[in-house]
mmCIF file of C-alpha atoms in Angstrom:
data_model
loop_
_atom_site.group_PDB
_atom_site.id
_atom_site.type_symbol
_atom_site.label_atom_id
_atom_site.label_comp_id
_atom_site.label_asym_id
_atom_site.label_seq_id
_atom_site.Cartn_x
_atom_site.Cartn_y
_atom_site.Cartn_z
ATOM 1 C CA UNK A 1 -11.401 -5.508 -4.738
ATOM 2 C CA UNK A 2 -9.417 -8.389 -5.905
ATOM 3 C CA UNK A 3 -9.096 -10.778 -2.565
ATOM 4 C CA UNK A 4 -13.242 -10.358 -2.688
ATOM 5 C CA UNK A 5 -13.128 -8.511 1.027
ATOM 6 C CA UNK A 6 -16.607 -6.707 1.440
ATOM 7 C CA UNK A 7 -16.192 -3.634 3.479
ATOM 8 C CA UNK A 8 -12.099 -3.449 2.682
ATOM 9 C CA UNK A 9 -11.425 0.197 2.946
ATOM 10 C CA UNK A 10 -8.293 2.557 4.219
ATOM 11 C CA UNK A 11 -8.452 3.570 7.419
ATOM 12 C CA UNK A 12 -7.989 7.563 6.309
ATOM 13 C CA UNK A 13 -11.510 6.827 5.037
ATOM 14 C CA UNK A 14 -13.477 4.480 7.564
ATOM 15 C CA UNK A 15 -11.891 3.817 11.098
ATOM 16 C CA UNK A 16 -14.321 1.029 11.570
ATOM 17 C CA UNK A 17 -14.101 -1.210 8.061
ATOM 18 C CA UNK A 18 -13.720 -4.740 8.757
ATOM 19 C CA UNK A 19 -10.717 -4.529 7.107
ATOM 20 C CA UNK A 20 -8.248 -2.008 7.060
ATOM 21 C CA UNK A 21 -6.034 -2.357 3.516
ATOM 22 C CA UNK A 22 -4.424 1.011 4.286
ATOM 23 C CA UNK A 23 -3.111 2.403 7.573
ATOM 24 C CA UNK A 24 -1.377 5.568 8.786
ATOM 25 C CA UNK A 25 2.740 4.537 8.992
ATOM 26 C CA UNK A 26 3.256 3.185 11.997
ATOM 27 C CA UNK A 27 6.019 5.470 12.888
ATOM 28 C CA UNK A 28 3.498 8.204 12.828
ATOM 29 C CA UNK A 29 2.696 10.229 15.885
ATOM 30 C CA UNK A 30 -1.387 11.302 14.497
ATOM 31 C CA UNK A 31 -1.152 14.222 16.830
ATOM 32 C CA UNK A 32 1.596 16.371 15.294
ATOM 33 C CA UNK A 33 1.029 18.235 12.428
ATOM 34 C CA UNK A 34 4.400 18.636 9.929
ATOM 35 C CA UNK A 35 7.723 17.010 10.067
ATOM 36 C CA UNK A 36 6.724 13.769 10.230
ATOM 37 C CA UNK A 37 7.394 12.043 6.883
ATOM 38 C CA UNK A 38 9.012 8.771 6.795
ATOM 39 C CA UNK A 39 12.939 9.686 5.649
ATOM 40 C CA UNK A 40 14.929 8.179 2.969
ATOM 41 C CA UNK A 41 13.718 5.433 0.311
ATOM 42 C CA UNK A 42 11.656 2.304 0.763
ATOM 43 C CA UNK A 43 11.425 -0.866 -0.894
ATOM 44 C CA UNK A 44 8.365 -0.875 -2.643
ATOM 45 C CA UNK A 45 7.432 -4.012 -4.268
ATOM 46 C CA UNK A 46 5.383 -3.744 -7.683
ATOM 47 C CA UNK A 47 2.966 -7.285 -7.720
ATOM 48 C CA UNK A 48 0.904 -8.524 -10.746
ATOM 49 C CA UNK A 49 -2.842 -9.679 -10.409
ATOM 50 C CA UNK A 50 -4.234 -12.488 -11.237
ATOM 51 C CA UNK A 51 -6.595 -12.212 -14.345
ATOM 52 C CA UNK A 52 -10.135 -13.544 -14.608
ATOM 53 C CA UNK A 53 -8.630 -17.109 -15.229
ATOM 54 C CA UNK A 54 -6.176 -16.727 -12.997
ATOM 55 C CA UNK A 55 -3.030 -16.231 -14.868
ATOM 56 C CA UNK A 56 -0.782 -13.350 -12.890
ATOM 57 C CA UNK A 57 -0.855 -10.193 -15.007
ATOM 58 C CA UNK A 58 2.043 -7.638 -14.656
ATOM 59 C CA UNK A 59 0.642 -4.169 -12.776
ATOM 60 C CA UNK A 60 0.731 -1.353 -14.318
ATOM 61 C CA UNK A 61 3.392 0.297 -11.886
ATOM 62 C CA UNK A 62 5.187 -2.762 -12.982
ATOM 63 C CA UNK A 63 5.476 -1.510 -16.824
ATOM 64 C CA UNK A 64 5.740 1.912 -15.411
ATOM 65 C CA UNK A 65 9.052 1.173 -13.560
ATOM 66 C CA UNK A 66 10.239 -0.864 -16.821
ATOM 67 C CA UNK A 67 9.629 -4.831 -15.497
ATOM 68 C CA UNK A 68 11.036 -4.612 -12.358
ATOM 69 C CA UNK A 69 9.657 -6.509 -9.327
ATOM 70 C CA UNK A 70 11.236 -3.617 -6.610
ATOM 71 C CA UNK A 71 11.722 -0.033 -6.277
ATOM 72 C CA UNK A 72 13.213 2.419 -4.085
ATOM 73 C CA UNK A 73 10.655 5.314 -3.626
ATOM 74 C CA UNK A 74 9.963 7.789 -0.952
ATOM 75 C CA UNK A 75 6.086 8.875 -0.146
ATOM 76 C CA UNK A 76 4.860 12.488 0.998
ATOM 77 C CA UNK A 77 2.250 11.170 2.745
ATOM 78 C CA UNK A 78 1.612 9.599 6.776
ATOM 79 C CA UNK A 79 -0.343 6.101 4.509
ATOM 80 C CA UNK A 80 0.303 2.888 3.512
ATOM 81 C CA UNK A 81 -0.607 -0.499 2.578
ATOM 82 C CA UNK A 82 -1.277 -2.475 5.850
ATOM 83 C CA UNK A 83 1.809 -4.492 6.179
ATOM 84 C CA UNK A 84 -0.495 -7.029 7.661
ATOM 85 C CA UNK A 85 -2.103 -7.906 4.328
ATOM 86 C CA UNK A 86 0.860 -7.606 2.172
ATOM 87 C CA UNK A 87 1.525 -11.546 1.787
ATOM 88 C CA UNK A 88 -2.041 -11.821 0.585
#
């Protein structure tokens, strides 16, 4: 992975990884099936990478969404990024 974590995993995979990059929403209730999707849009934002000398390299959802740095998209799906690692 790029920030070089050993053992960086999503939680939907392995509850006990040292660190968890993905994370059920927190709005979530694990226990009920259905109805449960986060509603409306979200601000998504689409960051580069640096490259192997360090220069910051557009993503390729970046391209995909035409150069822009946010989106509004909504997810079918009770996952996402750990806010708690986003600033890293």
């Amino acid at each position: 992975n790029v920030l070089g974590w050993e053992g960086a995993n999503s939680s939907e995979f392995d509850e006990d990884a040292p660190y968890k990059m993905v994370v059920q929403m927190h709005e979530i209730d694990p226990s009920v099936m259905g109805g449960t999707m986060r509603l409306g849009a979200t601000h998504t934002m689409l960051h580069g990478f640096p490259d192997d000398s360090g220069v910051l390299r557009p993503s390729l959802a970046h391209h995909i969404y035409g150069g822009k740095n946010m989106v509004l998209e909504r997810h079918r799906h009770r996952y996402e990024v750990n806010p708690i690692h986003v600033p890293k």
